[in-house]
Tab-separated table of C-alpha atoms in Angstrom:
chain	number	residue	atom	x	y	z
W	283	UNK	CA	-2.365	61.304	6.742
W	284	UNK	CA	-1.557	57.897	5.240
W	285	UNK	CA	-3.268	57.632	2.187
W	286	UNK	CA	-1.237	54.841	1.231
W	287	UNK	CA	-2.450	52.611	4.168
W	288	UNK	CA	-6.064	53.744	3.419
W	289	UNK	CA	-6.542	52.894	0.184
W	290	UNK	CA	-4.588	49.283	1.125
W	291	UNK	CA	-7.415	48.826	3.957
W	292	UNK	CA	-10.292	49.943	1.541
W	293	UNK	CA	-8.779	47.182	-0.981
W	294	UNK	CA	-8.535	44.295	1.800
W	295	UNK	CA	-12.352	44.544	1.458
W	296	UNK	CA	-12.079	43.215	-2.359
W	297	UNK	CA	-11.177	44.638	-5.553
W	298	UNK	CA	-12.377	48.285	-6.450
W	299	UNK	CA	-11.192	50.818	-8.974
W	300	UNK	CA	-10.222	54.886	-8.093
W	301	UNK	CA	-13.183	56.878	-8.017
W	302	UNK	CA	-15.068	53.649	-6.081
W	303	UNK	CA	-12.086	54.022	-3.394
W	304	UNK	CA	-12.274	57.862	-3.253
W	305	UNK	CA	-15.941	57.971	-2.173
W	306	UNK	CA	-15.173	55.028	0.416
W	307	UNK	CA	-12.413	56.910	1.777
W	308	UNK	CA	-14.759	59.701	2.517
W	309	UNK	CA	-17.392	58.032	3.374
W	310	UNK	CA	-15.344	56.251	6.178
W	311	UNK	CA	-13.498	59.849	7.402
W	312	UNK	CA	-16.685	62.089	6.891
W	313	UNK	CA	-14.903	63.879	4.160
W	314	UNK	CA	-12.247	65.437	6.723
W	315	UNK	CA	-9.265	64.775	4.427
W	316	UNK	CA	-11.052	64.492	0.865
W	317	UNK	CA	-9.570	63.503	-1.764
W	318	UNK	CA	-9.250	63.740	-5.825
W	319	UNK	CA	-9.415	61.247	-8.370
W	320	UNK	CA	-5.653	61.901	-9.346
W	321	UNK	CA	-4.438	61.627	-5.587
W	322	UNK	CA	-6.299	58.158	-5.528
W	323	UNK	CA	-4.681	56.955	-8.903
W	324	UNK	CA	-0.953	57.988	-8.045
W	325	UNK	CA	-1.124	56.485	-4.720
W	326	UNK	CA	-2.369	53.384	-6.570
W	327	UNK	CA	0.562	53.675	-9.129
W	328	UNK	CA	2.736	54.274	-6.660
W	329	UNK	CA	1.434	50.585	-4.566
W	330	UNK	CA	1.572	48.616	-7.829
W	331	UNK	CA	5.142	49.644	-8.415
W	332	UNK	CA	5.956	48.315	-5.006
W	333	UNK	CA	4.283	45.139	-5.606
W	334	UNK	CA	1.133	45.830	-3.348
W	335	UNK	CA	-2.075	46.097	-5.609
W	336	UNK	CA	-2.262	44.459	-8.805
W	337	UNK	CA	-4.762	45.547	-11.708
W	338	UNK	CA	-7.367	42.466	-11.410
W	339	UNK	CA	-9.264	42.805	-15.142
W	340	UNK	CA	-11.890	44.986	-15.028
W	341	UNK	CA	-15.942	45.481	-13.928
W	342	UNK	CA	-19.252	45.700	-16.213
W	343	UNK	CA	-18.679	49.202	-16.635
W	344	UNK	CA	-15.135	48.716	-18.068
W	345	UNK	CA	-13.343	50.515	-14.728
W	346	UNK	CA	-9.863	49.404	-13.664
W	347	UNK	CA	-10.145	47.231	-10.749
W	348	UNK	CA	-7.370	46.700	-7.839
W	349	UNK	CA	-6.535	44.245	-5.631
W	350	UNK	CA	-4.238	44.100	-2.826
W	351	UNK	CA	-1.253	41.544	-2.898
W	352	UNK	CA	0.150	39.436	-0.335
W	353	UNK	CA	2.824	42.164	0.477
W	354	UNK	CA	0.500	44.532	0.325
W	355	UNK	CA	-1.536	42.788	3.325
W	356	UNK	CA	1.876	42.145	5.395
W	357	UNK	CA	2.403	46.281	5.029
W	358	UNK	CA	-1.239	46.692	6.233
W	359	UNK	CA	-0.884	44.615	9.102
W	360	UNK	CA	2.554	46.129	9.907
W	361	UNK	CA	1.046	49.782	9.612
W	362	UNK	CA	-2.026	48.619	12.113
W	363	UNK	CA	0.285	47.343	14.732
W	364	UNK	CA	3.073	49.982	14.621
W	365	UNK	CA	2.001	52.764	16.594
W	366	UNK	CA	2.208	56.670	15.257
W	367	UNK	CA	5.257	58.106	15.427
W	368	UNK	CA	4.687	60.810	17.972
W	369	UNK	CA	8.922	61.829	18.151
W	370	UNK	CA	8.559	64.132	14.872
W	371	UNK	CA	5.404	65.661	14.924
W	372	UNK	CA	3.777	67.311	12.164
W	373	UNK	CA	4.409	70.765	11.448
W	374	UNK	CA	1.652	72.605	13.373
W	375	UNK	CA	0.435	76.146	11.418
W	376	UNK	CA	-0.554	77.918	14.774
W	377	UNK	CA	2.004	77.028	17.221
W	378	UNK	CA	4.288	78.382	14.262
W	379	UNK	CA	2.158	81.306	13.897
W	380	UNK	CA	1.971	82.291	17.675
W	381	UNK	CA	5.866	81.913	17.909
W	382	UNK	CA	6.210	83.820	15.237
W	383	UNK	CA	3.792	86.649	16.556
W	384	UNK	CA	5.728	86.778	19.970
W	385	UNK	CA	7.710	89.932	19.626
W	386	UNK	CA	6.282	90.869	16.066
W	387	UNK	CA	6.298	94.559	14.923
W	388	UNK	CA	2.916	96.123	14.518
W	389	UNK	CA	1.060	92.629	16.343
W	390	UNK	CA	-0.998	92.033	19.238
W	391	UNK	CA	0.003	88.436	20.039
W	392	UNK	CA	-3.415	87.971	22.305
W	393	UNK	CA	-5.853	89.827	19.325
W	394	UNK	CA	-4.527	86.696	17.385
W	395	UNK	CA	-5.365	83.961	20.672
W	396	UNK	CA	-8.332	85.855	20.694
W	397	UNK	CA	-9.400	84.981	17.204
W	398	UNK	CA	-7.879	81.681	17.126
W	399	UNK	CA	-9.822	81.124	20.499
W	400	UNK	CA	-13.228	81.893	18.533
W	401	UNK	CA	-12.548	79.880	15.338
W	402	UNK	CA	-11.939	76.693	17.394
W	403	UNK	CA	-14.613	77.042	19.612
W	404	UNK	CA	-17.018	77.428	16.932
W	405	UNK	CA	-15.310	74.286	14.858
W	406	UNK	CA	-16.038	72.575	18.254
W	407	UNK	CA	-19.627	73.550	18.338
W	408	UNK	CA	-19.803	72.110	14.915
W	409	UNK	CA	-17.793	68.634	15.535
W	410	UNK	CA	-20.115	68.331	18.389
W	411	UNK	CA	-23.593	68.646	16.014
W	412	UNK	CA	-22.357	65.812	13.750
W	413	UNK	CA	-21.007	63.571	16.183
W	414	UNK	CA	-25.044	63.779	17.818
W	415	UNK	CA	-26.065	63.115	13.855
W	416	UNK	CA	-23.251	60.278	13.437
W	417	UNK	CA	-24.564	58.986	16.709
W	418	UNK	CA	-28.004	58.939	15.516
W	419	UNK	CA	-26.852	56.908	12.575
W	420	UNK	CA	-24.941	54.404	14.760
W	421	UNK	CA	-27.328	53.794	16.843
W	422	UNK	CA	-30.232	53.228	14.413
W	423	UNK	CA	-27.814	50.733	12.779
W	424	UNK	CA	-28.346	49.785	8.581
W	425	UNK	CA	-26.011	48.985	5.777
W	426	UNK	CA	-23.697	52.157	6.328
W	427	UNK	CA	-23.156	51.265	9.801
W	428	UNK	CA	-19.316	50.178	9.400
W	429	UNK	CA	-18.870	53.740	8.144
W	430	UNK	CA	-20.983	55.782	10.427
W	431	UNK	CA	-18.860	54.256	13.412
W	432	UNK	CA	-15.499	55.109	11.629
W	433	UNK	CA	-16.896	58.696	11.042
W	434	UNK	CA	-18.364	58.862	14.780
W	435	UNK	CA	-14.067	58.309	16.102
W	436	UNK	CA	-13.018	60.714	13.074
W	437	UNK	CA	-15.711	63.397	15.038
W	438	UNK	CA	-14.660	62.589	18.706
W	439	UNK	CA	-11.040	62.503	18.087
W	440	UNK	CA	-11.471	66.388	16.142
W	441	UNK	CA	-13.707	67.027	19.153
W	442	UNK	CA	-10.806	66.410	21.599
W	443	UNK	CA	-8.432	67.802	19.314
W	444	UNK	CA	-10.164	71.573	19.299
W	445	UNK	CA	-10.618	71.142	23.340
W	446	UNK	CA	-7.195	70.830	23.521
W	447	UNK	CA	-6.526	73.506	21.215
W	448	UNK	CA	-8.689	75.600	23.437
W	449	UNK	CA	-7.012	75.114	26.589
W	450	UNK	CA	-3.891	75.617	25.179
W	451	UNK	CA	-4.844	79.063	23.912
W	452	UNK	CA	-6.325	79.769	27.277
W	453	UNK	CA	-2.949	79.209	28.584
W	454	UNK	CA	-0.869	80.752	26.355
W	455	UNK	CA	-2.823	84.297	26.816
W	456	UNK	CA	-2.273	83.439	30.990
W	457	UNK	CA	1.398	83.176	30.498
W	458	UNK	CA	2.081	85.996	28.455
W	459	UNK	CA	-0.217	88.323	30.975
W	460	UNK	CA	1.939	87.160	33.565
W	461	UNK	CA	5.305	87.761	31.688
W	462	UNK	CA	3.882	91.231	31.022
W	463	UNK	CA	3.122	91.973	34.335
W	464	UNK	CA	5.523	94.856	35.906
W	465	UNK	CA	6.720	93.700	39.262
W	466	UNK	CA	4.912	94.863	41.950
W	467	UNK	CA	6.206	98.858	42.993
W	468	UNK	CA	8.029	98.606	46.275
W	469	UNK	CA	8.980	95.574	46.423
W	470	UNK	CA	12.216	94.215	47.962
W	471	UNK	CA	15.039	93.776	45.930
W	472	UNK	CA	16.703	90.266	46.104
W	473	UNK	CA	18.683	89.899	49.120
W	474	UNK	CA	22.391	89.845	48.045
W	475	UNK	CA	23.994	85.926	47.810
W	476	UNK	CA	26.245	85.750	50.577
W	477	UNK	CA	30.191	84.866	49.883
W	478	UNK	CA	30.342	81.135	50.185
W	479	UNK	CA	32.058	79.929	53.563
W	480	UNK	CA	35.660	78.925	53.238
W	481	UNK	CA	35.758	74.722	53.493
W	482	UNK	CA	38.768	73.764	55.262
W	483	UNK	CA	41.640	72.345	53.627
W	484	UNK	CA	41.319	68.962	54.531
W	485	UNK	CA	45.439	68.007	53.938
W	486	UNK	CA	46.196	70.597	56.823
W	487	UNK	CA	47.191	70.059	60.417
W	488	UNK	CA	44.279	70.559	62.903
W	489	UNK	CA	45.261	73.310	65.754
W	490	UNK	CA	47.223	72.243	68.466
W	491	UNK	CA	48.378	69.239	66.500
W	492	UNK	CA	51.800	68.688	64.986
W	493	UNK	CA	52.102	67.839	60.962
W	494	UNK	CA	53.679	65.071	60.422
């Protein structure tokens, strides 16, 4: 998750200050990845060391406000364009977990599909409730309605997410069922490979004809 690029894209909007950015960033992912006050300020640290925000005075209340810089927007634009690296993917807990369960003393590699299977199913059941709330947002439209749409992807892209996780469980309990499977009684041994027929050398003399 780029929080870096986030907080950049929140800021192209107009100045704001850390706590005003953390509830945007929220607000605009559903809370899915939330964040803390000190993530927000590091990050922002972290930007105006690199020359892309610069403190900009501050508001009524006396908060800190940021703004982005001119390199800041050429890094934004750069990050929307560039596509996601999809060569070194993340670190996934449960395909770790199930290849470390394959062949595990004392563990039941399908008891832990099995529960896997019911935890996503039920986080799908639950993506699918508030994407029909976001939905009802979107479509009855207001002041919030920038954010309700960004939450609505964040919910179908989690939705598609735990499908695929599903399917994939699905299939890893078929395959190992059909690695386990004995191999059927009586039945034929593989035929033997038969000796490879000699080629014939091609440098000598054909029958009935004389060498040269």
């Amino acid at each position: 998750m780029s929080i870096r690029h986030g907080l950049l894209a929140l800021l192209e909007r107009g100045p704001r200050y850390g706590s005003q950015l953390r509830s945007e960033f929220e607000s605009r992912t559903g809370s899915t990845w939330p964040l803390n006050v000190g993530q927000v300020y590091t990050t922002l640290n972290r930007l105006e060391r690199d020359g892309m925000v610069a403190q900009g005075g501050e508001d009524e209340a006396g908060h800190t406000l940021y703004a982005i810089t001119d390199n800041g927007r050429a890094e934004l634009r750069t990050w929307f364009e560039k596509p996601v690296d999809r060569t070194s993917p993340a670190r996934d807990e449960l395909a770790i977990k199930l290849a470390m369960a394959v062949g595990a003393p004392g563990v039941d590699i399908r008891d832990v599909i099995q529960s896997q299977r019911r935890h996503t199913v039920k986080a799908m059941q639950d993506y699918t409730r508030l994407k029909a709330q976001a939905l009802l947002a979107v479509e009855g439209g207001g002041a919030r309605e920038r954010d309700d749409v960004a939450w609505l992807l964040v919910l179908e892209q989690l939705i598609f997410q735990t499908e695929a996780e599903a399917r994939w469980l699905d299939h890893c309990e078929s395959r190992l069922i059909r690695l386990s499977a004995p191999a059927p009684a009586g039945a034929p041994a593989p035929a033997p490979t038969a000796p490879a027929t000699p080629q014939p050398d091609p440098k000598a003399a054909a029958p009935g004809v004389a060498a040269s």
